[in-house]
mmCIF file of C-alpha atoms and ligand atoms in Angstrom:
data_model
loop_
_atom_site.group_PDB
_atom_site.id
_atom_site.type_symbol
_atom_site.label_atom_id
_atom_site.label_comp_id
_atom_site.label_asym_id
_atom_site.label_seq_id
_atom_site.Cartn_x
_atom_site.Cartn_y
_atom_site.Cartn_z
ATOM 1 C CA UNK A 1 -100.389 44.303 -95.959
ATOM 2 C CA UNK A 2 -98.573 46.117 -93.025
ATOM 3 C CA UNK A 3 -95.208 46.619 -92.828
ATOM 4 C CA UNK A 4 -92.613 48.545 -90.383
ATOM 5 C CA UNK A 5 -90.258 51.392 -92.160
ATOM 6 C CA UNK A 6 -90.452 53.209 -94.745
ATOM 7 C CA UNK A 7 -92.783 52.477 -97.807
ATOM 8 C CA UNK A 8 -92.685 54.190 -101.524
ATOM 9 C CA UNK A 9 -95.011 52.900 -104.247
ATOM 10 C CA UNK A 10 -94.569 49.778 -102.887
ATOM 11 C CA UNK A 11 -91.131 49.361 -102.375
ATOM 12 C CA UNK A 12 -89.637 49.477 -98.707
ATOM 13 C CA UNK A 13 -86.911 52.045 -98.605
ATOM 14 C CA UNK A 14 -85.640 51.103 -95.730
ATOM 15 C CA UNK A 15 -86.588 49.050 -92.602
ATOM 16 C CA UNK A 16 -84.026 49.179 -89.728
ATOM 17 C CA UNK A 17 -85.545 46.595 -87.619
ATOM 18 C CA UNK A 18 -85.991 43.883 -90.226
ATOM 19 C CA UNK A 19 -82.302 45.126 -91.647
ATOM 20 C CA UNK A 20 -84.218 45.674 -95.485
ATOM 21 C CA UNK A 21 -83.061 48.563 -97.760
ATOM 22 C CA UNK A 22 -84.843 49.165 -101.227
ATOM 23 C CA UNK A 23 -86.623 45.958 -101.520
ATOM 24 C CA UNK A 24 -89.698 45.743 -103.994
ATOM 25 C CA UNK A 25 -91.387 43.617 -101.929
ATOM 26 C CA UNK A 26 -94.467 43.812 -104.108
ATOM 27 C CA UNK A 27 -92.368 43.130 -107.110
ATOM 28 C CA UNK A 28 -90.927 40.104 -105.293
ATOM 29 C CA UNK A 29 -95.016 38.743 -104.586
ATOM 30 C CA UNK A 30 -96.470 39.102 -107.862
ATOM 31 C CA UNK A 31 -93.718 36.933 -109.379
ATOM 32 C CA UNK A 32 -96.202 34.249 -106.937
ATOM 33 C CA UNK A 33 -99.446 35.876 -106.772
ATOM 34 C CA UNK A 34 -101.968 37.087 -109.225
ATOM 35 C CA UNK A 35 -104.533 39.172 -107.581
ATOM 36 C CA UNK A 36 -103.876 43.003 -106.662
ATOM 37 C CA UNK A 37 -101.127 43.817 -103.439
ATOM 38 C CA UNK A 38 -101.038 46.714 -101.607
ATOM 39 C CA UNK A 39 -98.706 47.541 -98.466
ATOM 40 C CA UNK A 40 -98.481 50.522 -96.212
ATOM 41 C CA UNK A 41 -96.278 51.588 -93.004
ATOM 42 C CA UNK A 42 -97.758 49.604 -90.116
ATOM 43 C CA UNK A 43 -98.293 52.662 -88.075
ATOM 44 C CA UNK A 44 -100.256 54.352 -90.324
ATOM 45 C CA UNK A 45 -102.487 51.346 -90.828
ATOM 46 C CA UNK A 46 -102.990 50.696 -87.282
ATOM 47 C CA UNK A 47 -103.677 54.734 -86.752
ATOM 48 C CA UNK A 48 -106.116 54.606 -89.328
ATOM 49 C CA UNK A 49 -107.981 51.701 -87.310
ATOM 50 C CA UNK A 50 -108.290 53.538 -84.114
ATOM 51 C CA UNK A 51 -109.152 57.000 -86.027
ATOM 52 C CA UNK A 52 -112.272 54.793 -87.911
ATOM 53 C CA UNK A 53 -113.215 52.105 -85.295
ATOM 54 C CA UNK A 54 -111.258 52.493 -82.267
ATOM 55 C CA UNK A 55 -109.830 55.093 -79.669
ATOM 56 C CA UNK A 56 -109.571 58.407 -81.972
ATOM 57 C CA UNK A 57 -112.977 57.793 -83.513
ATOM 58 C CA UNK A 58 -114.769 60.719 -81.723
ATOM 59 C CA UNK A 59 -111.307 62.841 -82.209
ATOM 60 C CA UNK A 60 -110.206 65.170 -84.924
ATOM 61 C CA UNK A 61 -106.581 65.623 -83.786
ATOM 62 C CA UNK A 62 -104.390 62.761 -82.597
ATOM 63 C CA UNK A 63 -101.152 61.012 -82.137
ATOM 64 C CA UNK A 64 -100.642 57.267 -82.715
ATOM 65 C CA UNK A 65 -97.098 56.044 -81.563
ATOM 66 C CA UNK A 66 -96.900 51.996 -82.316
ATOM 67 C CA UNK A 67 -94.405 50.541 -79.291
ATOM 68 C CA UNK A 68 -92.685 47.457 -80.443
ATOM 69 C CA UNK A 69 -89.619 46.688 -81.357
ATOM 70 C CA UNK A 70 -89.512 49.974 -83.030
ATOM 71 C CA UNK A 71 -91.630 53.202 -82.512
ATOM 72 C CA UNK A 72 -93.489 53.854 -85.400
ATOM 73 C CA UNK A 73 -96.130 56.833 -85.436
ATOM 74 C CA UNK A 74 -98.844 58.502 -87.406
ATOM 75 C CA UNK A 75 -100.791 62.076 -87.159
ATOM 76 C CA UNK A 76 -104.457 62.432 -87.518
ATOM 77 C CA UNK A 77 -105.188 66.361 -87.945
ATOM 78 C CA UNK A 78 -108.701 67.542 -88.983
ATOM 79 C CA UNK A 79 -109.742 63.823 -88.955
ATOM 80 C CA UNK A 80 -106.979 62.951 -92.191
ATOM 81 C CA UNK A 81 -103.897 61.027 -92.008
ATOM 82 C CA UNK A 82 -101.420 63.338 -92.361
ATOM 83 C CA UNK A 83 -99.165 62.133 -95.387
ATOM 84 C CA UNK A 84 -95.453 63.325 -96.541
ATOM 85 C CA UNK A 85 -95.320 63.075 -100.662
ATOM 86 C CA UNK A 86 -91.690 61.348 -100.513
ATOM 87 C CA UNK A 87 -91.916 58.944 -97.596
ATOM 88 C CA UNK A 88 -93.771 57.607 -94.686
ATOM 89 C CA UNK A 89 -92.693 59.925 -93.016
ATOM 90 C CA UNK A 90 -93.798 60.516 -89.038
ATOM 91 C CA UNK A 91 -90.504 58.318 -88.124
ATOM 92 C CA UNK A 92 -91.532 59.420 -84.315
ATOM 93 C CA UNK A 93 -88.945 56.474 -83.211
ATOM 94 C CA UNK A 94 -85.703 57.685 -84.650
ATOM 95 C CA UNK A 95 -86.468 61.681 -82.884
ATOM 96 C CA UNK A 96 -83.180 62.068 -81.554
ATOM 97 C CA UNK A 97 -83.819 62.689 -77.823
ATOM 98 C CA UNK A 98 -79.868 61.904 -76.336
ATOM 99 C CA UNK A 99 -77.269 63.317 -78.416
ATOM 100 C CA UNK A 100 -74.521 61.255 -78.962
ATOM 101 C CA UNK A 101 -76.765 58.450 -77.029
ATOM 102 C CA UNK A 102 -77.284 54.652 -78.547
ATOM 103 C CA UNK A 103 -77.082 53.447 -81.531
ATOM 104 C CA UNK A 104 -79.927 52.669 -83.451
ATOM 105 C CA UNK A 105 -80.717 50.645 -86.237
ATOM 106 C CA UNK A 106 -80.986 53.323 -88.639
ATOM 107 C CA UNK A 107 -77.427 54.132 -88.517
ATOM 108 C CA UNK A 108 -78.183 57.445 -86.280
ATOM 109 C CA UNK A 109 -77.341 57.613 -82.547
ATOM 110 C CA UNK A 110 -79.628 58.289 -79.702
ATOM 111 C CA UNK A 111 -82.942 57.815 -81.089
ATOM 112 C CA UNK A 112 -86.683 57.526 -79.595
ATOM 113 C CA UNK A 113 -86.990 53.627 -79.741
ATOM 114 C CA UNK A 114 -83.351 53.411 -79.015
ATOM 115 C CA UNK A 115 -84.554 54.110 -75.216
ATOM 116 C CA UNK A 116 -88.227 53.853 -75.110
ATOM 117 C CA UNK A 117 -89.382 50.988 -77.442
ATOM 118 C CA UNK A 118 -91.033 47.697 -75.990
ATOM 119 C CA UNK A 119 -87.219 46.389 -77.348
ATOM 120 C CA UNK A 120 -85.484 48.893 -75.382
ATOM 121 C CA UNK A 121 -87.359 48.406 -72.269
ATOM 122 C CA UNK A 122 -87.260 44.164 -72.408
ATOM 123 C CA UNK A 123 -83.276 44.482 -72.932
ATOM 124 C CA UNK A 124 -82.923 46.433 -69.994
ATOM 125 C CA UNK A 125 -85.203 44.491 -67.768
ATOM 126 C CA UNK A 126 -83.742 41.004 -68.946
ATOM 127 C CA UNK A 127 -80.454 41.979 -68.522
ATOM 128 C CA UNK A 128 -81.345 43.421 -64.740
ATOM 129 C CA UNK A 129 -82.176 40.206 -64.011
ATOM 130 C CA UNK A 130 -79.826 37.635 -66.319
ATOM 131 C CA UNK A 131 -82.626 35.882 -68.050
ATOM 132 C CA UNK A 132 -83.140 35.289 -71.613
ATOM 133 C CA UNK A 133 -83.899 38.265 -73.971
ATOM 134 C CA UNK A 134 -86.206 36.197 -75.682
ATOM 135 C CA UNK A 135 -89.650 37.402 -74.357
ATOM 136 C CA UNK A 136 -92.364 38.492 -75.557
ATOM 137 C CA UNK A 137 -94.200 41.939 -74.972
ATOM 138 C CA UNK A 138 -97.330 40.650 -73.136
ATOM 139 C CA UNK A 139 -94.763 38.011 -70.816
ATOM 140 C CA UNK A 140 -92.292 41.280 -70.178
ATOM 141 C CA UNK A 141 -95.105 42.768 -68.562
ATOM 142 C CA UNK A 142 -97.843 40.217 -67.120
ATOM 143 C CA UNK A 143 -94.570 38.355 -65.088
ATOM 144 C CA UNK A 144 -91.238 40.265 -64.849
ATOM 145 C CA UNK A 145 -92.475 43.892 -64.319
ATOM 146 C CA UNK A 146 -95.704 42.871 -62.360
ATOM 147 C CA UNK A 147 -93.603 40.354 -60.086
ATOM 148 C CA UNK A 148 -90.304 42.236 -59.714
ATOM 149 C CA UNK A 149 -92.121 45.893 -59.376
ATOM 150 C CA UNK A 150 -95.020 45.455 -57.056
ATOM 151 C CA UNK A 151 -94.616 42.197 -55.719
ATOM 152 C CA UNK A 152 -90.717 41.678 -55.188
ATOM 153 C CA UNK A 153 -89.747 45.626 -55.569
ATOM 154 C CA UNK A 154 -86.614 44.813 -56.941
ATOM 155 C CA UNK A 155 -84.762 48.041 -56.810
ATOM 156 C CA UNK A 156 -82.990 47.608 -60.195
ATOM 157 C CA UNK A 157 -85.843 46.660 -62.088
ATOM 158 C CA UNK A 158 -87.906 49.660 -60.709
ATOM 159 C CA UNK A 159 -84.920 51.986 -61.629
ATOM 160 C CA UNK A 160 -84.715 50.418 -65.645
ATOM 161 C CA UNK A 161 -88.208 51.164 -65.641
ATOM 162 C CA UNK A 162 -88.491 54.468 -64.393
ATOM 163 C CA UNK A 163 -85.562 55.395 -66.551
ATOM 164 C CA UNK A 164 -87.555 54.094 -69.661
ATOM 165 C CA UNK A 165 -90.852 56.024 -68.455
ATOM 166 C CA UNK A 166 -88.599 59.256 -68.555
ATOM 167 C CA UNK A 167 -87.722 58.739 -72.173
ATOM 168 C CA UNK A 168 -90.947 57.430 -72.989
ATOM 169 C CA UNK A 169 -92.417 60.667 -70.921
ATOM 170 C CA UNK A 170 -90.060 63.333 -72.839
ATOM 171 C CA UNK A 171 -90.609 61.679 -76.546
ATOM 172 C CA UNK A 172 -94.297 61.822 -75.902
ATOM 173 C CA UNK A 173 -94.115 65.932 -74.556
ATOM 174 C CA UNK A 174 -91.931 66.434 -77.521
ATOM 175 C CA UNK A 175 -95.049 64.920 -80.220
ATOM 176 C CA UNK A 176 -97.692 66.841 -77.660
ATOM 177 C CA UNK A 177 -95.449 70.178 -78.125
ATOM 178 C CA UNK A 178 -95.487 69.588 -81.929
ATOM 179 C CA UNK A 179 -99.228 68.599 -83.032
ATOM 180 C CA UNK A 180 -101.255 69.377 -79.942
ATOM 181 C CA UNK A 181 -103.338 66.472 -80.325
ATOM 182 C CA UNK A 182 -106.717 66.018 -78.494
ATOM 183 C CA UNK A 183 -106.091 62.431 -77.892
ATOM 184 C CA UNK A 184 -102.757 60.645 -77.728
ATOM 185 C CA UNK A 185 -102.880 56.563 -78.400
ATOM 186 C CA UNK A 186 -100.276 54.075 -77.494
ATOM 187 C CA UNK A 187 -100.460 51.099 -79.689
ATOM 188 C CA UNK A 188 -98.255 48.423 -80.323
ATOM 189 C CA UNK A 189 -96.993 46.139 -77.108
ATOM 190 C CA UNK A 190 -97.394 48.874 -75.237
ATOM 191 C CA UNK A 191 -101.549 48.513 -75.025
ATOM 192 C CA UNK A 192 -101.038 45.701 -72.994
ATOM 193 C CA UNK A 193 -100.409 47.903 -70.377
ATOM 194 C CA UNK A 194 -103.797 49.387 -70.170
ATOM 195 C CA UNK A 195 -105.144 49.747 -66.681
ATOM 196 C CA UNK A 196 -101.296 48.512 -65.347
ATOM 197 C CA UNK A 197 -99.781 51.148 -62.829
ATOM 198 C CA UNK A 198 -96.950 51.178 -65.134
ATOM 199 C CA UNK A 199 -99.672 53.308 -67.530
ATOM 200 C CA UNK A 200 -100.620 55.302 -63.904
ATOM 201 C CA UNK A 201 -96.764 56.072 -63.997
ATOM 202 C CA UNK A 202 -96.437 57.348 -67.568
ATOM 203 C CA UNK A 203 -99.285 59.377 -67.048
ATOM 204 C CA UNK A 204 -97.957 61.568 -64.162
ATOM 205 C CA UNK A 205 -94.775 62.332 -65.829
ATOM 206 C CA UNK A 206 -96.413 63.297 -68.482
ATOM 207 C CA UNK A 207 -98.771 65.405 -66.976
ATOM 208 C CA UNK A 208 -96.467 66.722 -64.103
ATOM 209 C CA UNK A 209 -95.879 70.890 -64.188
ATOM 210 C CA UNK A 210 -94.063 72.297 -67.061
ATOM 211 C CA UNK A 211 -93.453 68.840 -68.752
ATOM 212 C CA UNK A 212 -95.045 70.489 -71.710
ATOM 213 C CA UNK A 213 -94.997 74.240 -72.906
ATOM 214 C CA UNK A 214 -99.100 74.512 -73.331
ATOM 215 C CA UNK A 215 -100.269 73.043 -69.449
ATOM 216 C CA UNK A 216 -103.525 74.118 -69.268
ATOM 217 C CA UNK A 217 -105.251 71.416 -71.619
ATOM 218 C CA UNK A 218 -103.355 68.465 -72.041
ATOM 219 C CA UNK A 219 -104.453 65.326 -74.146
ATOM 220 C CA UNK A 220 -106.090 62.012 -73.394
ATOM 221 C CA UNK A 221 -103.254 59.684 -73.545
ATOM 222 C CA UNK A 222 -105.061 55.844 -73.898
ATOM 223 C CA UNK A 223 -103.830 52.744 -75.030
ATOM 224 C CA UNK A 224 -104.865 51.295 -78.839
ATOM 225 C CA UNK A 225 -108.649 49.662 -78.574
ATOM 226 C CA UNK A 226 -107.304 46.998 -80.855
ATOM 227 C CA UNK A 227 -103.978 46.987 -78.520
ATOM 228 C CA UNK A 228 -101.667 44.922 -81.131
ATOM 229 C CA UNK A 229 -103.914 44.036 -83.522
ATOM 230 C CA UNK A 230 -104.457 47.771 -84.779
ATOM 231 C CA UNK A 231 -101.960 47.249 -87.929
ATOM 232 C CA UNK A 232 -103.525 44.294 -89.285
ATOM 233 C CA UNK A 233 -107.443 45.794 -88.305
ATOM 234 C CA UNK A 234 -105.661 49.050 -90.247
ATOM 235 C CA UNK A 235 -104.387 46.927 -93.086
ATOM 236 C CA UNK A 236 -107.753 45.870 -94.323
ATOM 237 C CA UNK A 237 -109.126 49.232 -94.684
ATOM 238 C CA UNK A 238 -106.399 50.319 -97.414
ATOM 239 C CA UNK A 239 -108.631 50.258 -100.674
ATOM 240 C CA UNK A 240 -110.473 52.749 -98.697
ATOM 241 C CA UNK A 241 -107.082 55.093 -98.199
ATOM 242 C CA UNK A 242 -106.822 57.408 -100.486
ATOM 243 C CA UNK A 243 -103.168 56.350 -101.994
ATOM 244 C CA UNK A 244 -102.922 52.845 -103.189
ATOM 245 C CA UNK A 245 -100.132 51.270 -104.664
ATOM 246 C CA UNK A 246 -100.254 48.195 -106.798
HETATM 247 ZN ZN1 LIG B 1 -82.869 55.551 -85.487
#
């Protein structure tokens, strides 16, 4: 089983999105079910899918940010999941990257997803253009942002987005300063922008002159082969991780 936040033995510490703090969830499911349960961070799950099957298989080093309604991330280094002993850890999405700026979930202001999660992005756009909020990832992009960008060029919309590209952009720098991955894969709602110009856009800020200290060899940056389904793909593969919890 998958879950977003942050995961000890089994218990979720704390997960901001879903509003949950120190729930044994697996405590809760065995009062119901007999046969063994295991549950990991979602990101980690659907990093470890890519690293075996998908985008980072013929990588050693790599970053996998997860952009949903959160950002959730994992590091591959030397072809292992890295691992904190206390935590999840890897909490890419609550990086402070504006000082004083939003709040987030978590408590803390001014974090990653706060500005540059699929969320983030679909409250800005939706609120550009007074419609209902509730949209999903793949409709966000296939009709609003393809319609209203390069069909319609609505100014406003084009702005949001750019804006969220630039926090997107400096968030992603920060990770390449940090690890220096080889490969860089955006899972999550996010993959459904592969081969979009919105991805085209991303790319050159990314890549633009002195975006990131080390120029001279910068990472792939691709979108998750198993786009959204990376977590659950991830999920099934973790009796073959190497920490289990039951
Ligand atoms: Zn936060």
């Amino acid at each position: 089983m998958h879950l977003p936040g942050t995961i000890s033995d089994g218990v979720i510490v704390k997960a901001g999105n879903l509003g949950i703090r120190k729930f044994d969830l697996i405590g809760e499911l065995k009062k119901y079910f007999s046969n063994p349960i295991y549950i990991r961070n979602d990101a980690k799950c659907a990093a470890m899918a890519e690293k075996i099957y998908g985008a980072m298989r013929d990588y050693s080093d790599g970053v996998f940010l997860t952009l949903g309604t959160g950002i959730g991330g994992a590091v591959i280094m030397d072809g292992k999941l890295l691992e904190p002993k206390r935590y999840s850890g890897f909490e890419f999405g609550h990086m402070t990257i504006n000082k004083g700026g939003r709040l987030c979930s978590c408590g803390k202001r001014g974090c990653f997803e706060t500005y540059a999660s699929i969320k983030a992005l679909k409250i800005k756009i939706t609120e550009t253009l007074n419609i209902d909020c509730d949209i999903s990832g793949q409709y966000l992009r296939e009709v609003i942002l393809k319609r209203e960008v390069f069909e319609e060029k609505n100014e406003k919309v084009i702005k949001e987005l750019d804006l969220f590209l630039d926090y997107l952009s400096v968030g992603i720098c920060n990770l390449i300063d940090i690890f220096e991955p080889e490969i860089i894969v955006l899972g999550g709602s996010f993959a459904y922008y592969k081969g979009n110009p919105i991805f085209d856009m991303l790319l050159k800020k990314v890549y633009k002159p002195k975006a990131t200290f080390n120029e001279g060899n910068p990472p792939k940056i691709v979108t998750a082969k198993f786009a959204n389904d990376a977590g659950i793909i991830g999920a099934t593969l973790i009796n073959d991780l190497n920490r289990l919890y039951n």
